[in-house]
XYZ file of C-alpha atoms in Angstrom:
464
model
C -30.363 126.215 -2.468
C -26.979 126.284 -0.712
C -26.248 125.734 3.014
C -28.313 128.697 4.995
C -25.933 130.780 6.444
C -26.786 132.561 9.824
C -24.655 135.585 11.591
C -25.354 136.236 15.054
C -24.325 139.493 16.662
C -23.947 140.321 20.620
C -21.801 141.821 22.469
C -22.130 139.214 25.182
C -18.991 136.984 23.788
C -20.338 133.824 26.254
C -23.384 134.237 24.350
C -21.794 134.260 20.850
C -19.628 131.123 22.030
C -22.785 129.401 23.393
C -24.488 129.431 20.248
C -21.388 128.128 18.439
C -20.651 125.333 20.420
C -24.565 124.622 20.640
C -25.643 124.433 17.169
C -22.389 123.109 15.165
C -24.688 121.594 12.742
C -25.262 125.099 11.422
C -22.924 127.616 9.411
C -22.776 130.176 11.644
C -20.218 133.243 12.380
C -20.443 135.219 15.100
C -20.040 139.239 15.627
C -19.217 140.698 19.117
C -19.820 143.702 17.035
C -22.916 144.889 15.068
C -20.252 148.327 12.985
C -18.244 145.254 12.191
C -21.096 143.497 10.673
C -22.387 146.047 8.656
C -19.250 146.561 7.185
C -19.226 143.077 6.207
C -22.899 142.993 4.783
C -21.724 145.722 2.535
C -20.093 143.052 0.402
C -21.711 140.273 1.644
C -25.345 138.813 3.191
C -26.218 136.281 4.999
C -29.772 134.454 5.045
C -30.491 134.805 8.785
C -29.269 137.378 11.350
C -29.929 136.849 14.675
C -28.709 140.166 16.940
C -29.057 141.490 20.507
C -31.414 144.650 20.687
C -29.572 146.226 23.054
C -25.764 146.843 22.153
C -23.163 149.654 22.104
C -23.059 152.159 19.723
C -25.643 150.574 17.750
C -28.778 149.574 18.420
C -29.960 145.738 17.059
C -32.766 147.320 15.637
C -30.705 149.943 13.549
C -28.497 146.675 12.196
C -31.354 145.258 11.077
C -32.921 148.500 9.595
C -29.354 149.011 8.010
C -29.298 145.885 6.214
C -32.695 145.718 5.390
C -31.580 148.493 3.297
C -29.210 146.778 1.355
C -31.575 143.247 1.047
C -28.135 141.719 3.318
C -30.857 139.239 5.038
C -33.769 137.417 4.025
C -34.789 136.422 8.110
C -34.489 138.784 11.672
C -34.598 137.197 14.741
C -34.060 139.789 17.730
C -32.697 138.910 21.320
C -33.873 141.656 23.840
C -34.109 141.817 27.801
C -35.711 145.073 27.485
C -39.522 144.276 25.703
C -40.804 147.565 24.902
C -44.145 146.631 23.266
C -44.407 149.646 21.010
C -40.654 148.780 19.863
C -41.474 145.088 19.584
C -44.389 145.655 17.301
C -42.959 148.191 15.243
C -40.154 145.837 14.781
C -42.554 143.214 13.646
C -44.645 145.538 11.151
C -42.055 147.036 9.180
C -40.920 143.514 8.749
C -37.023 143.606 10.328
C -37.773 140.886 12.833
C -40.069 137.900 12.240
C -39.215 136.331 15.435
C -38.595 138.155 19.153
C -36.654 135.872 21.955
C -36.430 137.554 25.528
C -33.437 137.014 26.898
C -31.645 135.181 29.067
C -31.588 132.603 25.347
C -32.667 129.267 26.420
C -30.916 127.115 23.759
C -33.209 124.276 23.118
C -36.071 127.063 22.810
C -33.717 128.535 19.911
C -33.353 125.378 17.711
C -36.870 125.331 16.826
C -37.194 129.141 16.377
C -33.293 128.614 13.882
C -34.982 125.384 12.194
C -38.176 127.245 11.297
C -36.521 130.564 9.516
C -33.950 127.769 7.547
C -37.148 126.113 6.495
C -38.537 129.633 5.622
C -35.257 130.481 3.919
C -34.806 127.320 1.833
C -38.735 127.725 0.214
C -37.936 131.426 -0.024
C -34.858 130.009 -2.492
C -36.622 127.779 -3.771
C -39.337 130.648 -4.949
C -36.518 132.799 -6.261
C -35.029 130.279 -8.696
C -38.621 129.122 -9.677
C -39.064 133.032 -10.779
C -35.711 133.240 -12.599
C -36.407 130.480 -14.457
C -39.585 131.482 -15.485
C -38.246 135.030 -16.400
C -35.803 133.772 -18.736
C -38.927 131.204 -20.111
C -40.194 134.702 -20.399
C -37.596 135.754 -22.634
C -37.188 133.199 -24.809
C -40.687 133.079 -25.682
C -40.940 136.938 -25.950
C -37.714 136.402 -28.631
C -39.521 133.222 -30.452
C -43.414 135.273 -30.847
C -43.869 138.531 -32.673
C -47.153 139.543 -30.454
C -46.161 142.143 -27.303
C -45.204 138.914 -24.422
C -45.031 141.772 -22.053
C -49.100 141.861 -21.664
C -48.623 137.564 -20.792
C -45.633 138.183 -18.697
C -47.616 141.026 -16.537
C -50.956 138.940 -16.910
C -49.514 135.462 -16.065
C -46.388 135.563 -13.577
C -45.888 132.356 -12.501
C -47.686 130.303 -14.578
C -44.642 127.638 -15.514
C -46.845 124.776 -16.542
C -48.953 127.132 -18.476
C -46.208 128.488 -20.504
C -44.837 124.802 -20.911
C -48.209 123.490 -22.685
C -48.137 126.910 -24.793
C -44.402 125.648 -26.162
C -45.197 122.190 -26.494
C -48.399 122.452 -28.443
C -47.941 125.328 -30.925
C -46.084 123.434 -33.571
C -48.482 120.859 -33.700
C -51.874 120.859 -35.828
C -54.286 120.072 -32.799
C -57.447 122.003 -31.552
C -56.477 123.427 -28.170
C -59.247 124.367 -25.193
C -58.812 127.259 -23.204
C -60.766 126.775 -19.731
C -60.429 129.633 -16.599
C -62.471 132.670 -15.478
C -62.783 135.671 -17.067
C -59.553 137.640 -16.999
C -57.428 135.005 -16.136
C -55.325 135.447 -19.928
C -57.460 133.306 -22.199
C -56.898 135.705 -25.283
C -53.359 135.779 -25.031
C -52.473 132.705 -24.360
C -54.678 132.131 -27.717
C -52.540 134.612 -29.561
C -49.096 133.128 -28.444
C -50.061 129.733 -29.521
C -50.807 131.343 -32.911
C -47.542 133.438 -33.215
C -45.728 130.134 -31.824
C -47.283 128.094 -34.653
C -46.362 127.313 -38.372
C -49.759 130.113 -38.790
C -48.090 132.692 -37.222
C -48.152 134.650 -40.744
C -52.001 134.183 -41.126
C -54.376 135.177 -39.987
C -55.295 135.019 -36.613
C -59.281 135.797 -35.963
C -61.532 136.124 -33.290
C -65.479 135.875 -32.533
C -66.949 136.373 -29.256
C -69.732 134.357 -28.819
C -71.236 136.420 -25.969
C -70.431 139.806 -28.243
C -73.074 138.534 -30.536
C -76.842 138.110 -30.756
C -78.041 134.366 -31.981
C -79.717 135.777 -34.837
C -76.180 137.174 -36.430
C -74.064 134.519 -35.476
C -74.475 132.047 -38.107
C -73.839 134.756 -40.682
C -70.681 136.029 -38.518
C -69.672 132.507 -38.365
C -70.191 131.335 -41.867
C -70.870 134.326 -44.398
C -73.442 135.211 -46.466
C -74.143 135.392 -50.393
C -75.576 138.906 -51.571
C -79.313 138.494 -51.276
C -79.478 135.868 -48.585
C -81.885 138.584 -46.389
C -82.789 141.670 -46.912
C -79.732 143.651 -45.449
C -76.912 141.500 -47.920
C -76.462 144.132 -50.369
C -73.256 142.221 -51.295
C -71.221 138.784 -50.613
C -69.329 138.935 -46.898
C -66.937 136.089 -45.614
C -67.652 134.665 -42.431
C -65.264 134.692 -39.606
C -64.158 130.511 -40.782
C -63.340 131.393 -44.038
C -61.332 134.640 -42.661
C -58.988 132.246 -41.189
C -57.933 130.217 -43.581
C -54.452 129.155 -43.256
C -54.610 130.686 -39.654
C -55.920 130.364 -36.430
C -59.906 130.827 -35.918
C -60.311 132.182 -31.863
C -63.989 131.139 -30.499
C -64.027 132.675 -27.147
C -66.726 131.784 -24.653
C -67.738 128.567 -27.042
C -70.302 127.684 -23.815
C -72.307 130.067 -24.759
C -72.609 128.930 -28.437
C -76.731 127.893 -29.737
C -77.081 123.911 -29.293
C -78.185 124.340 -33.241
C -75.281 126.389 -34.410
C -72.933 123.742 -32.656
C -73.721 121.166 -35.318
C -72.923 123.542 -37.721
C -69.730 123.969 -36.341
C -68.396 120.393 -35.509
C -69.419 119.849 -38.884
C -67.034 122.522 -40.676
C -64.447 121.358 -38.076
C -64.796 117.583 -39.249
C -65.085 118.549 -42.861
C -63.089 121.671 -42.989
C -65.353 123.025 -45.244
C -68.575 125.726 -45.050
C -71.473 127.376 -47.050
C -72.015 131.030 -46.483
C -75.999 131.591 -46.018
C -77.836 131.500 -48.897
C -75.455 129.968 -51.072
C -74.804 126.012 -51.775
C -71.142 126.273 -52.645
C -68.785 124.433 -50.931
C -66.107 126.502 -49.658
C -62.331 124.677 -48.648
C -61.008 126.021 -45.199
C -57.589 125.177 -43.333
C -58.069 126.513 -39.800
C -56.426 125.847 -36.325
C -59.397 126.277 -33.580
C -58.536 127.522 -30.345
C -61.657 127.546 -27.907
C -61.553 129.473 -24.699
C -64.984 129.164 -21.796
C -65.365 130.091 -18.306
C -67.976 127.635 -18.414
C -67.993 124.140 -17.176
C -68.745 121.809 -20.527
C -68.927 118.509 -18.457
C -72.133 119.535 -16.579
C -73.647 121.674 -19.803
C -73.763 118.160 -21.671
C -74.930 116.496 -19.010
C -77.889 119.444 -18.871
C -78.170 118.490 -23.038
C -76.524 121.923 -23.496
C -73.791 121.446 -25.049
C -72.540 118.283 -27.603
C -70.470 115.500 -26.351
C -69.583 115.347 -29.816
C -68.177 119.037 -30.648
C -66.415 119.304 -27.167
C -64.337 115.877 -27.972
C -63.051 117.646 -31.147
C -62.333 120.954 -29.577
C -60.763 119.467 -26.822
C -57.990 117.476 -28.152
C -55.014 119.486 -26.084
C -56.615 121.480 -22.917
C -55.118 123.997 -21.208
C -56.904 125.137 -18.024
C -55.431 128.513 -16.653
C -55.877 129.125 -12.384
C -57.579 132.125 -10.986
C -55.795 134.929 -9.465
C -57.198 134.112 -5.821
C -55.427 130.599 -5.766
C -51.946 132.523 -6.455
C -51.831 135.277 -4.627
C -48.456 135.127 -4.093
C -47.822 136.262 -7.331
C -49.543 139.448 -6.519
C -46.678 141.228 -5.375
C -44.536 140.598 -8.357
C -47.942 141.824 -10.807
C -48.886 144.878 -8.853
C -44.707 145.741 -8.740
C -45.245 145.031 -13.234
C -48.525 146.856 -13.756
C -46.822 149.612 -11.326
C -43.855 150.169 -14.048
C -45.713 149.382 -16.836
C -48.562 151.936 -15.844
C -46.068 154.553 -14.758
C -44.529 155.084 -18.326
C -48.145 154.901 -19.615
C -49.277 157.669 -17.686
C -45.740 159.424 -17.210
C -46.381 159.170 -13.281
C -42.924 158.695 -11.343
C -41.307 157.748 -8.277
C -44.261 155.543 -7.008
C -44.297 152.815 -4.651
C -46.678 150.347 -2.771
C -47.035 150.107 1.133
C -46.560 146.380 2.589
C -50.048 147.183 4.095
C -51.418 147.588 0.557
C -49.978 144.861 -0.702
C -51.341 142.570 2.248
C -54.718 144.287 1.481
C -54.572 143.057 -1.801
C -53.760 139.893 -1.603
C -56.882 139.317 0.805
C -59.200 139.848 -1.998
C -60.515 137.234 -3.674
C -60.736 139.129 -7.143
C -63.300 137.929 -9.168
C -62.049 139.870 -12.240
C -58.769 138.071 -11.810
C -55.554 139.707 -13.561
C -57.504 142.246 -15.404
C -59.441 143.539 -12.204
C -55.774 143.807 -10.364
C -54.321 145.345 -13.208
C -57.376 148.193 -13.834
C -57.348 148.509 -9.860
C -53.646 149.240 -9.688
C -53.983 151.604 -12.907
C -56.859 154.070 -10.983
C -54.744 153.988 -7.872
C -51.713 155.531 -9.475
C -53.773 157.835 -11.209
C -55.570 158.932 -8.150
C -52.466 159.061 -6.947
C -49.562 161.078 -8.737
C -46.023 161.802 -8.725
C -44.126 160.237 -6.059
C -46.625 158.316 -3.996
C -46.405 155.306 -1.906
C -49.656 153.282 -2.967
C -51.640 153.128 0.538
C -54.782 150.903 1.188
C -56.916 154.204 1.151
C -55.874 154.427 -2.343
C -57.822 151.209 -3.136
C -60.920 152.724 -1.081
C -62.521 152.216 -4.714
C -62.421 147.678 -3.723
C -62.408 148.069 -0.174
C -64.645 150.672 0.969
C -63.711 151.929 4.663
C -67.079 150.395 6.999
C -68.624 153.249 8.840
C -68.975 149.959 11.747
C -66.652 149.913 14.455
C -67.533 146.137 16.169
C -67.536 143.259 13.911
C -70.797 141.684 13.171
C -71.055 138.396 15.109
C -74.257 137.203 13.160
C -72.068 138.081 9.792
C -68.948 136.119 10.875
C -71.992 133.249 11.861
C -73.220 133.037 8.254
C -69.159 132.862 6.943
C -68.871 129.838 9.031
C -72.398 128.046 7.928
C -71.464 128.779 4.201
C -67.798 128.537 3.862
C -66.937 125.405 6.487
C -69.916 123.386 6.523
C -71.634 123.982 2.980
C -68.061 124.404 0.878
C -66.268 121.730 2.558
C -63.202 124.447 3.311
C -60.783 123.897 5.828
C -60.711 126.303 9.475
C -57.173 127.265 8.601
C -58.175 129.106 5.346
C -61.036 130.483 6.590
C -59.127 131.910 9.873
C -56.348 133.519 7.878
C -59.490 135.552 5.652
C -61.139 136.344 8.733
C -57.994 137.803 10.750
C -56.585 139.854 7.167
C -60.724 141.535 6.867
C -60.401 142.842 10.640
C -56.570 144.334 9.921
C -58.493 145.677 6.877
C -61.093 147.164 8.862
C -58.868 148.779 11.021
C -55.904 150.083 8.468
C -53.589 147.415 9.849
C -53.494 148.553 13.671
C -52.452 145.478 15.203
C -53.000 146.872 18.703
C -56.614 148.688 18.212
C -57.502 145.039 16.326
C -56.428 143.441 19.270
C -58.132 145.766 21.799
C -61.150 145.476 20.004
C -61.482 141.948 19.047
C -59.883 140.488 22.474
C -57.654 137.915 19.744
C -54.238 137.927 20.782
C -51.441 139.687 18.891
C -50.040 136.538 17.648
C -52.967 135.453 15.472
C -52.649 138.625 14.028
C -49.387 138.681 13.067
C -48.955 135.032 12.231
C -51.070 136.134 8.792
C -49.917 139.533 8.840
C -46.076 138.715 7.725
């Protein structure tokens, strides 16, 4: 990223040449006038603005609100003599301000305050050119695959390294291993290897090994000759021989029958099968892509699944994260599965609250992408035309508590299980604690802090 540039606006002119002559380290102009300003942040924005709150004309507060407008700032910082506490927290909430100095401006209490939103603005750049790149990864790949990308791009922002492996392996004849939760994109990362790959004009096919009941999976898996039982009225291919030439999907292989494992290394060894009840051998060409949610190391420790298979289906592994340990791609899925829901359901004009948002990213959602994308879907529905997404509308995850104290032996057992039995740290436990009381009360910072006797800083230190 570039130098950051600050603007600082005041019409106290010792002030503005204070500042200057303090911190000439920094790129900073100066505005005895915040009309002037806003002129200039017409055509052009700076990364911080720091402005008085009480000036001529125009309030600091309007400036900010102004600009906000036209995204001429990525950082507020707000002098004021006069601390209204209403003001001051409004300020804070509708994000203008991240930072409040009462005046008379003590410089060396500044620098830290100036250091701290350049640090916040460089990883704020930093964020923005990671997502640009990745959007024109995005479009590149969407150009090079013939499946819908769209459904990945929505499913997966943010996942660079991801979408790295998926270039680098698809050309190449390897078996690839698919490890994450449910709903974290298995499937179609699965079918952009495939349309990626030398197969992409075969087939590409896909068993479920959960979908299935043991006693049909062999002849899913393998085929049977007319006659092998007493419902084969006539010869039926197996899902292996279906994919010849193609790519053969096994999703949830940690589920798969210890015996019909052997079966399976053995067709993937050979590349051959027999359907059931027949004892000719049967050529196959197949790429196998594997997907589990389960962990393979301890089922073969447990005998419960085969060193032997896993070895050959896990020659390239690809291990996708959960939603919960990126939520800050949240924003930027709820803001896709917004638009891409909207012309589904030909609902218009909708937005999302920040308060929603927040509320959303403090779940941990165990459904990953797919529960965040069927959530956002019933909320626009419930909706309509023209709505700003509130957390009521999301009543359906978070349903309101009928409580109105915080349950001390509750917040006791969060402690017990989360810092001493899981080995997490205080911080990350704090930050879920202080975003479930804003929850419980709508994002009131003062009736949170009136009730909970915390101070307003701990609240908005994770509220922002």
């Amino acid at each position: 990223m570039n130098e950051v540039s600050i603007c600082v606006v005041d019409d106290e002119t010792d002030l503005l040449i204070s500042i200057s002559e303090y911190f000439p380290e920094y790129k900073i102009e100066t505005f005895s006038s915040p009309e002037v300003l806003l002129n200039i942040l017409e055509k052009k924005s700076f990364d911080i603005i720091i402005s008085d709150f009480k000036m001529p004309k125009m309030s600091g507060l309007e400036l900010l609100r102004s600009a906000k407008k036209i995204n001429a700032f990525k950082y507020g910082i707000l002098l004021t003599a006069y601390a209204d506490k209403n003001i001051l927290e409004k300020t804070i909430n509708d994000g203008l301000a991240k930072k409040i100095i009462e005046k008379p401006v003590l410089m060396k209490e500044l620098k830290p305050i100036i250091d701290e939103a350049i640090e916040y603005c460089r990883e704020l750049g930093k964020k923005e050119s990671e997502i640009s790149t990745i959007k024109n990864n995005y479009i590149n790949l969407k150009k090079e695959t013939q499946i819908d990308i769209n459904n990945i791009i929505g499913a997966d922002f943010g996942l660079k390294e991801v979408f790295n492996k998926v270039r680098s392996i698809a050309k190449h004849p390897v078996s690839v291993l698919l490890t994450g939760e449910t709903g974290t994109g298995k499937e179609l990362i699965a079918r952009a290897i495939h349309e990626l790959s030398p197969r992409r004009d075969y087939p590409f096919i896909k068993i479920n090994t959960t979908a299935i009941p043991d006693t049909l999976f062999e002849s899913e898996l393998f085929g049977y000759k007319k006659g092998a039982f007493s419902s084969a009225t006539s010869d039926k291919p197996g899902k292996i021989e279906l994919s010849d030439k193609g790519t053969l999907f096994l999703d949830e292989i940690g589920d798969m029958s210890f015996n019909l494992q052997a079966k399976l290394l053995r067709a993937i060894q050979e590349k051959e099968i027999e359907r059931l009840g027949s004892n000719n051998i049967i050529k196959v060409d197949f790429r196998l892509i594997a997907a589990t949610n389960r962990d393979l190391a301890d089922k073969i420790k447990n005998n419960a699944f085969r060193e032997d298979l896993f070895y050959r289906i896990n020659e390239f592994p690809i291990s996708l994260p959960s939603l919960r340990s990126r939520k800050d791609d949240i924003p930027e899925l709820v803001k896709f599965f917004i638009k891409k829901f909207s012309e589904e359901l030909k609902i218009k004009n909708v937005a999302i609250s920040k308060d929603a948002l927040n509320l959303l990213k403090s779940y941990d959602w165990p459904g990953n992408v797919r529960e965040l994308e069927n959530a956002v879907k019933r909320a626009l529905i419930v909706a309509g035309n023209g709505a700003v997404l509130l957390p009521a509308h999301f009543n359906f995850i978070f349903p309101v508590s009928s409580e109105t104290e915080l349950s001390v032996d509750r917040a006791l057992t969060v402690i017990k299980d989360n810092i001493i039995n899981k080995n997490l740290d205080f911080h990350s436990l704090e930050e879920s604690v202080i975003l479930k009381i804003l929850r419980h009360f709508n994002g009131n910072v003062s009736e949170a802090v009136e009730k909970t006797g915390l101070s307003k800083n701990r609240f908005y230190k994770f509220k922002s």
